[in-house]
Each structure stands twice: as C-alpha cells, then as structure tokens.
C-alpha cells in the first residue's frame, strides 16, 4: 500500500499536459479564425505573430528571471537582419532562414546577457537601452551590409515545401507564422515548467537563498537569455520572410518599449499573457490608428493607464486572481 501511494505521488499529473493541449488548441483555433475572418489583413496578422514571439522572448527574461530589459529589439533585429542577408546571398529555404534567424538571436542574446548580467536593477536597464541603441546605429552605419536607412529589400524566399509561394496576400506567410508560433509556444511551456524554469523563478523570487544552495546564478540566467534570443530571432526572421524587407525599425528602442508595454498589459510571468497583451495592443493600435491617425496614441495611452491602475497584474493575472477567488468561495459554499 505504501509503495503504491509513493509511486502514485511521484507520477506526473496529466492536468498540466491537458491544459497545455487545450491552450495550444485554442491558439490554433484563434489563428484559423483570423485566417478565415480577416483574409484581407493577413499581412497585419503575420506581423502580430512575429511581435508575439518577441514579447514571449521578453517574458522569459523579465517575467521568469526578473531581468530588467528595454533592449529586446536587439535580438529581434539580429534575427531579421541575419535572415534577410542570408536570403539575399542565395539561402532562400524558409525553414533554414528561420534557423539562421534563431541562431543569430541566440548569439546576440549570449553577448547581450554576458554584458547585462554583470549589473542589476536600474544599471541593467540602462545597459539594455545602450545595447539596442548601439546596434541600431551599427545597422545604420553598415549600409553596405544592412542597407542602412533604406533597409534590406529584394528578398525572395523559396515556396514553402516547394509549393506554397509567399505572395502579396500573405496566406502562406501567415500559416507559416502560425505554425512557428504553436511550435515555439509548446517548447516554451515545457521550458518554464522544467526544473530549469523553476530555478529561474526561484532566482527571481529570492536569488540569495538559491545562491546559498550552491547554485551560481549567472550561467542559469545566461542560458535563459540565449533561449530568449533564439525566440526573438525567430520572430525577426518571420518578419523578414513575410514582408521581404528589413528596416531599422526592427532594431529600434521604440519596438523594445512597445514589447514591454504589451507584456505588462497581458501579464508578466504568463506566456498566455504575452499573447493576450500583444493581440489587444496591436489590434487596438490598428483600429484606433485607422479611425484617427493623428490622436490614436491618446486613446491607447488612456487604456494602458487604466489597465495598470485597475489590473496591475495584467489581464491574465487578473483573470487568474478572479478565478482563484471564485474557487475559494465555491469551496466555502460546499462546506
């Protein structure tokens, strides 16, 4: 009896796996609904997916590691430029371009993390801003490689699986991006639930106690920085493939700041929150800017202020808190 109970306790519970499968199914259904309901806006939806990958990568280091960063666009831009340059030099296979973008983002994350993790708090934040500004200026000056202020253009990715071309309607690019998002999200769910992910959460909550256990924080956080860079680089490569243009905006401080706003809006430390925040922010920006191109930022700013004041944990965190409250009240009622 005792052995059976111990074995049962040690076996993994199926509930998290079922929740993840349900979550992936909902993301896939939402993506397919977007494909069917908004066939004229697939280019915008593909851009949304690429930015969602950027925000997910930011959540890995901010939400799960507690690293202050406003320079995540450096990783995104590295992936975009790497994929764009590779495509112009004859490497046109979409999957290979994504791998190149992810590798470039990972290498940039390794270098960026090595510098940023030497500091903590506000100095760390300043370092991230300095790094993204340096890379922005380097991309601007190296016009022979990056195209400078004109950007890279003329990229023609090969048809997906040799059949589906990346046309002006963006159908292939959107479905390709949706598939990438599902794969990356599934991998990240495994990462954050793994012992490594739990260790990163522990370092965020109480780094001193984790260090007292004999665990050196630097390599752990640097590893997450590399993973974050690979995810952001994937998003940058997707943007380069879909638009066939790479500009300086892909490595701008404004993009980094917007990514952080989306993460705060959806909920820091929740991968689903990163997706929710990206969808709401970009949809609101898209709709309001079309209705009032001169004052749309005013409404967006007002909505963000309201979210921060009345839902400080973000939309996903507020929903979780409300669900927990209902669960407790239901438990008391059953008593």
Coordinates of C-alpha atoms in Angstrom, one line a residue:
X1 CA 0.0 0.0 0.0
X2 CA 2.8 2.4 1.0
X3 CA 4.8 1.6 -2.2
X4 CA 1.7 2.2 -4.4
X5 CA 1.0 5.5 -2.7
X6 CA 4.6 6.7 -3.2
X7 CA 4.6 5.6 -6.8
X8 CA 1.3 7.4 -7.4
X9 CA 2.6 10.6 -5.8
X10 CA 5.8 10.5 -7.8
X11 CA 4.0 10.1 -11.2
X12 CA 3.4 13.3 -13.1
X13 CA -0.1 14.6 -13.1
X14 CA -1.8 14.7 -16.5
X15 CA -3.6 18.0 -15.8
X16 CA -0.8 20.4 -16.9
X17 CA -0.4 18.5 -20.1
X18 CA -4.1 18.6 -20.8
X19 CA -4.2 22.3 -20.1
X20 CA -1.3 22.9 -22.5
X21 CA -3.0 20.9 -25.2
X22 CA -6.2 22.8 -24.6
X23 CA -4.3 26.1 -24.8
X24 CA -2.5 25.2 -28.0
X25 CA -5.8 24.1 -29.5
X26 CA -7.3 27.5 -28.6
X27 CA -4.4 29.3 -30.1
X28 CA -4.7 27.2 -33.3
X29 CA -8.4 27.8 -33.5
X30 CA -8.0 31.6 -33.0
X31 CA -5.3 31.6 -35.7
X32 CA -7.5 29.7 -38.1
X33 CA -10.4 32.0 -37.3
X34 CA -8.2 35.0 -38.1
X35 CA -7.3 33.4 -41.4
X36 CA -11.0 32.9 -42.4
X37 CA -12.5 36.1 -40.9
X38 CA -9.8 38.6 -42.0
X39 CA -8.4 37.4 -45.3
X40 CA -7.5 41.0 -46.3
X41 CA -5.5 41.6 -43.1
X42 CA -3.2 38.6 -43.2
X43 CA -0.1 40.8 -43.5
X44 CA -1.0 42.6 -40.3
X45 CA -1.8 39.3 -38.5
X46 CA 1.6 37.8 -39.6
X47 CA 3.2 40.9 -38.2
X48 CA 1.2 40.3 -35.0
X49 CA 2.6 36.8 -34.7
X50 CA 6.2 38.0 -35.2
X51 CA 5.8 40.6 -32.5
X52 CA 4.1 37.9 -30.2
X53 CA 7.3 35.9 -30.5
X54 CA 9.3 39.0 -29.4
X55 CA 7.0 39.5 -26.4
X56 CA 7.2 35.9 -25.5
X57 CA 11.0 36.1 -25.5
X58 CA 10.9 39.2 -23.3
X59 CA 8.6 37.4 -20.8
X60 CA 11.3 34.7 -20.4
X61 CA 13.8 37.1 -19.0
X62 CA 11.6 39.7 -17.4
X63 CA 8.7 37.5 -16.1
X64 CA 10.6 34.3 -15.2
X65 CA 14.1 35.7 -14.4
X66 CA 13.4 39.2 -13.2
X67 CA 16.0 40.8 -15.6
X68 CA 15.2 44.4 -16.4
X69 CA 15.4 45.0 -20.1
X70 CA 14.4 47.6 -22.7
X71 CA 16.6 46.3 -25.4
X72 CA 14.8 43.1 -26.6
X73 CA 14.6 44.5 -30.1
X74 CA 18.3 43.9 -30.5
X75 CA 17.6 40.2 -30.5
X76 CA 14.7 40.5 -32.8
X77 CA 16.6 42.7 -35.2
X78 CA 19.6 40.4 -35.2
X79 CA 17.3 37.6 -36.4
X80 CA 15.6 39.7 -39.0
X81 CA 18.9 41.0 -40.5
X82 CA 20.5 37.6 -40.4
X83 CA 17.6 36.0 -42.3
X84 CA 17.5 39.0 -44.7
X85 CA 21.2 38.9 -45.5
X86 CA 21.2 35.1 -45.9
X87 CA 18.2 35.3 -48.3
X88 CA 20.0 37.9 -50.4
X89 CA 23.0 35.7 -50.6
X90 CA 21.2 32.7 -52.0
X91 CA 19.8 30.9 -49.0
X92 CA 16.0 31.0 -49.7
X93 CA 14.6 28.0 -47.9
X94 CA 12.1 29.4 -45.3
X95 CA 12.8 26.9 -42.6
X96 CA 16.6 27.4 -43.0
X97 CA 16.1 31.2 -42.8
X98 CA 14.2 30.8 -39.5
X99 CA 17.0 28.6 -38.1
X100 CA 19.6 31.3 -39.2
X101 CA 17.5 34.0 -37.5
X102 CA 17.1 32.0 -34.3
X103 CA 20.9 31.3 -34.3
X104 CA 21.7 35.0 -34.8
X105 CA 19.3 35.9 -32.0
X106 CA 20.8 33.3 -29.7
X107 CA 24.3 34.5 -30.3
X108 CA 23.2 38.1 -29.8
X109 CA 21.4 37.0 -26.6
X110 CA 24.6 35.3 -25.4
X111 CA 26.7 38.5 -25.9
X112 CA 23.9 40.8 -24.6
X113 CA 23.3 38.7 -21.5
X114 CA 27.1 38.5 -20.7
X115 CA 27.1 42.3 -20.5
X116 CA 23.8 42.9 -18.9
X117 CA 24.0 40.2 -16.2
X118 CA 27.1 42.0 -14.7
X119 CA 24.7 44.6 -13.3
X120 CA 21.3 44.5 -11.5
X121 CA 18.3 46.8 -11.3
X122 CA 18.5 50.2 -12.9
X123 CA 22.1 49.9 -14.3
X124 CA 20.9 46.7 -16.0
X125 CA 18.1 48.6 -17.6
X126 CA 20.4 51.3 -18.8
X127 CA 22.8 48.7 -20.3
X128 CA 19.9 47.2 -22.3
X129 CA 18.9 50.6 -23.7
X130 CA 22.6 51.3 -24.6
X131 CA 23.0 48.0 -26.4
X132 CA 19.9 48.4 -28.5
X133 CA 20.9 51.9 -29.4
X134 CA 24.4 50.8 -30.4
X135 CA 23.1 48.0 -32.6
X136 CA 20.6 50.4 -34.2
X137 CA 23.4 52.8 -35.0
X138 CA 25.7 50.0 -36.2
X139 CA 22.9 48.8 -38.6
X140 CA 22.5 52.3 -39.8
X141 CA 26.2 52.9 -40.5
X142 CA 26.9 49.5 -42.0
X143 CA 24.8 50.4 -45.1
X144 CA 26.9 48.1 -47.4
X145 CA 25.6 45.1 -45.4
X146 CA 22.3 46.2 -43.9
X147 CA 21.1 48.7 -46.4
X148 CA 21.4 51.5 -43.7
X149 CA 18.3 53.7 -43.5
X150 CA 16.9 52.3 -46.7
X151 CA 16.9 48.8 -45.3
X152 CA 17.2 45.4 -47.0
X153 CA 14.9 44.6 -49.8
X154 CA 14.6 42.3 -52.8
X155 CA 14.4 39.2 -50.7
X156 CA 12.5 36.3 -52.4
X157 CA 12.0 33.3 -50.1
X158 CA 11.5 30.0 -51.8
X159 CA 8.0 28.5 -51.8
X160 CA 7.1 26.7 -48.6
X161 CA 7.6 23.0 -49.1
X162 CA 8.3 23.8 -52.7
X163 CA 4.6 24.5 -53.4
X164 CA 3.2 27.4 -51.4
X165 CA 4.6 30.8 -52.6
X166 CA 4.9 33.8 -50.3
X167 CA 2.5 36.0 -52.3
X168 CA 1.2 39.5 -51.8
X169 CA -1.9 38.2 -50.0
X170 CA 0.3 36.7 -47.2
X171 CA -1.6 33.4 -46.9
X172 CA 1.5 31.2 -46.9
X173 CA 3.4 33.6 -44.6
X174 CA 0.5 33.7 -42.1
X175 CA 0.1 29.9 -41.9
X176 CA 3.8 29.5 -41.7
X177 CA 3.9 32.0 -38.8
X178 CA 1.0 30.4 -37.0
X179 CA 2.8 27.0 -37.2
X180 CA 6.0 28.6 -35.8
X181 CA 4.1 30.2 -33.0
X182 CA 2.5 26.9 -32.0
X183 CA 5.8 25.0 -32.0
X184 CA 7.7 27.7 -30.1
X185 CA 4.9 28.2 -27.6
X186 CA 4.8 24.4 -26.9
X187 CA 8.5 24.3 -26.4
X188 CA 8.4 27.3 -24.0
X189 CA 5.7 25.8 -21.9
X190 CA 8.0 22.8 -21.4
X191 CA 10.9 25.1 -20.6
X192 CA 9.2 27.1 -18.0
X193 CA 7.7 24.0 -16.3
X194 CA 11.0 22.2 -16.2
X195 CA 13.4 22.2 -13.2
X196 CA 15.4 24.8 -15.1
X197 CA 12.4 27.0 -15.4
X198 CA 11.6 26.6 -11.7
X199 CA 15.2 27.5 -10.9
X200 CA 14.8 30.7 -12.9
X201 CA 11.7 31.5 -11.0
X202 CA 13.5 30.9 -7.7
X203 CA 16.3 33.2 -8.7
X204 CA 13.7 35.9 -9.4
X205 CA 11.9 35.5 -6.1
X206 CA 15.0 35.0 -3.8
X207 CA 18.4 34.9 -5.5
X208 CA 20.2 34.9 -2.2
X209 CA 18.5 31.8 -1.0
X210 CA 19.2 30.0 -4.3
X211 CA 22.8 31.1 -4.1
X212 CA 23.0 29.7 -0.6
X213 CA 22.2 26.3 -2.0
X214 CA 25.4 26.4 -4.0
X215 CA 23.9 27.4 -7.4
X216 CA 25.6 30.1 -9.4
X217 CA 23.0 32.4 -10.9
X218 CA 25.0 33.8 -13.8
X219 CA 25.1 30.7 -16.1
X220 CA 21.4 29.9 -15.4
X221 CA 20.2 33.4 -16.3
X222 CA 22.6 33.5 -19.3
X223 CA 21.1 30.2 -20.6
X224 CA 17.6 31.7 -20.4
X225 CA 19.0 34.8 -22.2
X226 CA 20.2 32.6 -25.1
X227 CA 16.8 30.8 -25.3
X228 CA 15.1 34.3 -25.3
X229 CA 17.4 35.4 -28.1
X230 CA 16.5 32.4 -30.2
X231 CA 12.8 33.0 -29.8
X232 CA 13.1 36.7 -30.6
X233 CA 15.4 35.9 -33.6
X234 CA 12.7 33.5 -34.8
X235 CA 10.2 36.4 -34.7
X236 CA 12.6 38.6 -36.6
X237 CA 13.2 36.0 -39.3
X238 CA 9.5 35.5 -39.7
X239 CA 9.0 39.3 -40.2
X240 CA 11.8 39.3 -42.8
X241 CA 10.3 36.4 -44.7
X242 CA 6.8 37.7 -44.6
X243 CA 7.5 41.3 -45.6
X244 CA 10.7 40.7 -47.6
X245 CA 12.0 43.9 -46.2
X246 CA 14.2 44.6 -43.1
X247 CA 14.5 48.1 -41.8
X248 CA 16.0 49.9 -38.9
X249 CA 12.6 49.8 -37.1
X250 CA 13.3 46.1 -36.4
X251 CA 16.2 47.1 -34.0
X252 CA 14.7 50.2 -32.5
X253 CA 14.2 51.3 -28.9
X254 CA 10.6 52.0 -29.7
X255 CA 9.9 48.4 -30.6
X256 CA 11.6 47.3 -27.3
X257 CA 9.4 49.7 -25.3
X258 CA 6.2 48.6 -27.1
X259 CA 7.1 45.0 -26.4
X260 CA 7.4 45.7 -22.7
X261 CA 4.1 47.6 -22.7
X262 CA 2.4 44.6 -24.4
X263 CA 3.9 42.2 -21.7
X264 CA 2.7 44.4 -18.9
X265 CA -0.7 44.7 -20.5
X266 CA -1.1 40.9 -20.8
X267 CA 0.6 40.0 -17.6
X268 CA 4.3 39.4 -16.7
X269 CA 5.3 35.9 -16.0
X270 CA 2.4 34.3 -18.0
X271 CA 3.2 33.1 -21.5
X272 CA -0.5 33.3 -22.3
X273 CA -0.5 36.8 -21.0
X274 CA 2.2 37.7 -23.5
X275 CA 0.0 36.6 -26.4
X276 CA -3.1 38.3 -24.9
X277 CA -1.2 41.6 -24.4
X278 CA 0.2 41.5 -28.0
X279 CA -3.2 40.8 -29.6
X280 CA -5.0 43.5 -27.6
X281 CA -2.3 46.2 -28.0
X282 CA -1.8 45.7 -31.7
X283 CA -5.5 45.3 -32.5
X284 CA -6.3 48.5 -30.6
X285 CA -3.4 50.3 -32.3
X286 CA -4.6 49.1 -35.7
X287 CA -8.2 50.0 -35.3
X288 CA -7.7 53.3 -33.5
X289 CA -5.0 54.5 -35.8
X290 CA -7.2 53.8 -38.8
X291 CA -10.0 55.8 -37.2
X292 CA -7.9 58.7 -36.0
X293 CA -4.3 58.7 -37.4
X294 CA -3.4 61.9 -35.5
X295 CA -4.5 61.2 -31.9
X296 CA -4.7 57.5 -31.7
X297 CA -1.9 57.3 -29.2
X298 CA -4.0 59.3 -26.7
X299 CA -6.7 56.6 -26.5
X300 CA -4.1 53.8 -26.4
X301 CA -2.3 55.6 -23.6
X302 CA -5.5 56.1 -21.6
X303 CA -6.4 52.4 -22.0
X304 CA -2.9 51.4 -20.8
X305 CA -3.1 53.7 -17.8
X306 CA -6.5 52.1 -16.8
X307 CA -5.0 48.6 -17.1
X308 CA -2.1 49.5 -14.9
X309 CA -4.2 51.2 -12.3
X310 CA -7.1 48.7 -12.1
X311 CA -5.3 45.4 -13.2
X312 CA -1.7 45.8 -12.0
X313 CA -1.0 42.1 -12.6
X314 CA -2.1 42.4 -16.2
X315 CA -5.1 40.9 -17.8
X316 CA -4.1 37.3 -17.5
X317 CA -3.0 37.8 -13.9
X318 CA -6.3 39.5 -13.0
X319 CA -8.3 36.7 -14.6
X320 CA -6.3 34.1 -12.6
X321 CA -6.8 36.0 -9.4
X322 CA -10.6 36.3 -10.1
X323 CA -10.8 32.5 -10.9
X324 CA -8.9 31.7 -7.7
X325 CA -11.3 33.9 -5.7
X326 CA -14.3 32.1 -7.2
X327 CA -12.8 28.7 -6.4
X328 CA -12.3 29.6 -2.8
X329 CA -15.8 30.9 -2.5
X330 CA -17.1 27.8 -4.1
X331 CA -15.1 25.7 -1.6
X332 CA -16.5 27.6 1.3
X333 CA -20.1 27.2 0.0
X334 CA -19.6 23.4 -0.3
X335 CA -18.6 23.2 3.3

